[in-house]
Coordinates of C-alpha atoms in Angstrom, one line a residue:
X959 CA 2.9 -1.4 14.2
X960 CA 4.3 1.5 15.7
X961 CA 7.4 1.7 12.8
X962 CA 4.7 1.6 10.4
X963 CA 2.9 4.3 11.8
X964 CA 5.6 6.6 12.1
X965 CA 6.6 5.7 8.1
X966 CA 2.9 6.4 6.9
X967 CA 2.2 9.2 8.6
X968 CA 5.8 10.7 7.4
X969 CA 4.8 9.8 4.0
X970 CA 1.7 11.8 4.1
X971 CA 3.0 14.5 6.1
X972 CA 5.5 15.2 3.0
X973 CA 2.5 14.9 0.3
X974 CA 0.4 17.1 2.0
X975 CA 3.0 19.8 1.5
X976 CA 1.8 20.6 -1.9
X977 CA -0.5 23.9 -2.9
X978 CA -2.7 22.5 -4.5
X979 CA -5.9 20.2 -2.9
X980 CA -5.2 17.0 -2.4
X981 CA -7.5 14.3 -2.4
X982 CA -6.5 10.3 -0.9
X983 CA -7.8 7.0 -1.7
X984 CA -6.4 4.1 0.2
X985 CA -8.1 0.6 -0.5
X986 CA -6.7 -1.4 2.9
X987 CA -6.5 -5.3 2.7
X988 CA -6.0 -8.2 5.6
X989 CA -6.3 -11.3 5.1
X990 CA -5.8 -14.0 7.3
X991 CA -6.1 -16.9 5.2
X992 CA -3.9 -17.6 2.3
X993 CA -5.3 -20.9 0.4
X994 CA -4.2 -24.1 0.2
X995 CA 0.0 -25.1 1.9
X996 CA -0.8 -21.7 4.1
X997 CA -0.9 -21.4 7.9
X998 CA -3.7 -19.1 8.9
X999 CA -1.9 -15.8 10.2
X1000 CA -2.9 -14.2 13.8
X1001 CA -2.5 -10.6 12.9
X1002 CA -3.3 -9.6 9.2
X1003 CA -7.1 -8.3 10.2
X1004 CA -5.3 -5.9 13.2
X1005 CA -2.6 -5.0 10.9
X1006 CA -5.5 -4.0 8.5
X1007 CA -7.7 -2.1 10.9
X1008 CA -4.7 0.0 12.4
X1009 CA -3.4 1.1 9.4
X1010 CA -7.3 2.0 8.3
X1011 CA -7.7 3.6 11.3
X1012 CA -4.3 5.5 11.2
X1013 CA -5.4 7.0 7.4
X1014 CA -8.6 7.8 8.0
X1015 CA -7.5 9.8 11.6
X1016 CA -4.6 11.2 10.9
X1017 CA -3.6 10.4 7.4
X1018 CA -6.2 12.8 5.3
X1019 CA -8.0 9.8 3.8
X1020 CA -11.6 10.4 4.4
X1021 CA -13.5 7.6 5.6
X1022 CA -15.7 7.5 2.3
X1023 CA -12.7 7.1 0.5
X1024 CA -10.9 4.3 2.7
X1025 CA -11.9 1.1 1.8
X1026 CA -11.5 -1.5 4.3
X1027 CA -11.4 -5.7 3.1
X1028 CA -11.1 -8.4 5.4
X1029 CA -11.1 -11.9 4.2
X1030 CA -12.1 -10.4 0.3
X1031 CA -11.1 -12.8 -3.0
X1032 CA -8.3 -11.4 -5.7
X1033 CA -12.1 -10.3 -7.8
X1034 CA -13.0 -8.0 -4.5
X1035 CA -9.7 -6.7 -4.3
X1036 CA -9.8 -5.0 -7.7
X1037 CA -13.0 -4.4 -7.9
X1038 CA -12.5 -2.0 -4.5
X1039 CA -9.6 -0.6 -7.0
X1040 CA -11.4 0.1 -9.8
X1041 CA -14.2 2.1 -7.4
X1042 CA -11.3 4.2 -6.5
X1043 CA -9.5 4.5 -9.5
X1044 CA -13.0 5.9 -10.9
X1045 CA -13.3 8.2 -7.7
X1046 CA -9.9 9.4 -8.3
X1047 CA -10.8 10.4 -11.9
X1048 CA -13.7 12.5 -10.6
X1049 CA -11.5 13.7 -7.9
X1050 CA -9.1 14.9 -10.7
X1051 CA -11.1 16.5 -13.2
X1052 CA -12.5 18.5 -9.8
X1053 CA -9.1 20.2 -9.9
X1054 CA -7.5 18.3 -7.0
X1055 CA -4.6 16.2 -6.6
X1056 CA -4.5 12.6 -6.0
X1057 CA -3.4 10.2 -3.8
X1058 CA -4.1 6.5 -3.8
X1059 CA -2.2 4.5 -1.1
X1060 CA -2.8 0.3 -1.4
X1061 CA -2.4 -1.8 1.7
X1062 CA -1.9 -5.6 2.0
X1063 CA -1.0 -7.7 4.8
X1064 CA -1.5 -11.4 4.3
X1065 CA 0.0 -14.7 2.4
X1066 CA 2.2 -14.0 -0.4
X1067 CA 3.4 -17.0 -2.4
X1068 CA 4.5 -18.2 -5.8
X1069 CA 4.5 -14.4 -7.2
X1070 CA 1.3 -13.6 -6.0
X1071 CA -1.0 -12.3 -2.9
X1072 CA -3.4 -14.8 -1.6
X1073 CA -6.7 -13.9 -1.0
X1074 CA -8.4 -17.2 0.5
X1075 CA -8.4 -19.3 -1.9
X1076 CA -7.7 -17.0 -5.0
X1077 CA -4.5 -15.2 -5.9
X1078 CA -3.7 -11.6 -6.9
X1079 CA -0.4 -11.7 -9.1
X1080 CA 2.2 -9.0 -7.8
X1081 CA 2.9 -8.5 -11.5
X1082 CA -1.3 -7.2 -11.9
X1083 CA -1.2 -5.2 -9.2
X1084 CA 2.2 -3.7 -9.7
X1085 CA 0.5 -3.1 -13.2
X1086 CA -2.5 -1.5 -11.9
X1087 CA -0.4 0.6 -9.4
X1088 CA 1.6 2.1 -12.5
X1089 CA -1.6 3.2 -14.2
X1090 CA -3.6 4.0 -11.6
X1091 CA -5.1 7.3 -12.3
X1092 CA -3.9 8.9 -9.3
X1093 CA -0.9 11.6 -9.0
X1094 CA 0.7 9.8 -6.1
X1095 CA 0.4 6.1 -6.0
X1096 CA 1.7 4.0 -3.0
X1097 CA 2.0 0.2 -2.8
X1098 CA 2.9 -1.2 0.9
X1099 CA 3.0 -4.6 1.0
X1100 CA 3.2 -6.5 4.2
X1101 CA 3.8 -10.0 3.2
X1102 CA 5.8 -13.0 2.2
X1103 CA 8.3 -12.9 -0.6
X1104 CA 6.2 -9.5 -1.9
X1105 CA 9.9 -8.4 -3.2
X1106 CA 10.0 -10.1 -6.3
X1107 CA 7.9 -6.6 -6.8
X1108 CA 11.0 -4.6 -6.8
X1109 CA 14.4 -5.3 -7.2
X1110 CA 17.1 -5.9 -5.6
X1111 CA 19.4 -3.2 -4.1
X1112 CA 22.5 -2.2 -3.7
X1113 CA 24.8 0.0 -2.5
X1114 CA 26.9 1.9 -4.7
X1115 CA 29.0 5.2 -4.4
X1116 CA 27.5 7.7 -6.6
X1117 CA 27.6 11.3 -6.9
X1118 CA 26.4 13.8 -4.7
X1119 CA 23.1 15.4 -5.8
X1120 CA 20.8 18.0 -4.4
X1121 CA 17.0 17.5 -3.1
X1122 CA 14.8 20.1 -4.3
X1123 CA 12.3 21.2 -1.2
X1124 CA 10.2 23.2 -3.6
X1125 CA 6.5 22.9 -2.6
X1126 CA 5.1 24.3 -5.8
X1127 CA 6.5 21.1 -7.6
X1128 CA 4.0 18.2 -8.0
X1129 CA 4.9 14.9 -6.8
X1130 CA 3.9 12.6 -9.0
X1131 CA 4.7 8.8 -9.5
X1132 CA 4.7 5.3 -8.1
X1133 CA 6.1 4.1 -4.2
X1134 CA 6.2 0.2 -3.7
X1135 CA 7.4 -0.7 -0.3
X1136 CA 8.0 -4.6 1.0
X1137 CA 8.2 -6.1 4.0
X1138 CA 10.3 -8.9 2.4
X1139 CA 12.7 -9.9 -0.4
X1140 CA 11.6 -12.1 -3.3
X1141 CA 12.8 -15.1 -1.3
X1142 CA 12.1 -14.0 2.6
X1143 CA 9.3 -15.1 4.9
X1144 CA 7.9 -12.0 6.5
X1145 CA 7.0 -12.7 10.1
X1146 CA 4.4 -12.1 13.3
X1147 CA 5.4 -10.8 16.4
X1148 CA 3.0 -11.7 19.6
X1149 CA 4.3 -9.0 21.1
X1150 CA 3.3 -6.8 18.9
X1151 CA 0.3 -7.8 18.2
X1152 CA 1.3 -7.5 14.7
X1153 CA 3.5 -7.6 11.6

């Protein structure tokens, strides 16, 4: 966990650099089981919790706001969206900035998360994500095969450019992070205690 840590909390440290409030959402999903041809996983609950825990202590995400989901269906999953999308809205027309951060660690399979017995598709959520009423919207998935999100990359010479450090600018826009490629298992360290 401790790599993840150290990404979120410099993730949040740079988008709390802006002038204006800012306001998070972060809806935080583990699930253990994955449906049928899955192995139950040891870790995705304490994956879930820690990264709750980190968000809510240190990552400006009050606790009212943090939505937590162990063992929830696809149907729970979006319907804890769609209460923060709707807080986000109020949040907005408030004046603040928004921030909505989307956690999963689980099964992955066949294009979609699984939820128990019931799927998310990573095409809907990477849908949702895009719309999401929020300034800032961040997508980490910790999961099988949860690439086939993104694309693939490659390395490329390019030209040089400049990065603007400007903290009047608003950040705005959509962050998907995986923990594998389209067609790479993700794995469980006992060491860790973790993913």
């Amino acid at each position: 966990m401790r790599p993840l840590s150290v990404l979120l909390a410099t993730v949040l440290l740079a988008l709390g650099a802006q002038a204006q409030p800012v306001r998070r959402f972060a809806l935080v999903v583990g699930n253990d089981r994955g449906g049928a041809g899955t192995h139950p996983l040891l870790y995705a609950h304490e994956d879930a919790r820690k990264v709750h825990g980190i968000l809510v202590r240190v990552g400006g995400v009050p606790s009212a706001d943090a939505v937590l989901l162990l063992e929830g269906s696809a149907a729970d999953a979006l319907a804890a969206l769609s209460l923060l999308e709707a807080r986000a809205v109020e949040a907005s027309r408030a004046g603040a900035r928004t921030e909505l951060l989307v956690y999963y660690s689980g099964h992955a399979k066949d294009g979609a998360l699984r939820l128990g017995d019931t799927a998310l598709s990573l095409a809907t959520l990477k849908e949702r994500l895009a719309r999401a009423p929020a300034d800032v919207r961040i997508g980490i998935l910790d999961a099988c095969r949860t690439g086939a999100l993104t694309r693939t990359k490659g390395v490329r010479r390019a030209p040089a450019f400049d990065v603007e450090t400007d903290a009047g600018r608003r950040a705005q826009g959509l962050v998907l992070l995986t923990s594998s490629a389209a067609d790479e298992d993700s794995q469980e360290s006992d060491l860790l205690g973790g993913s």
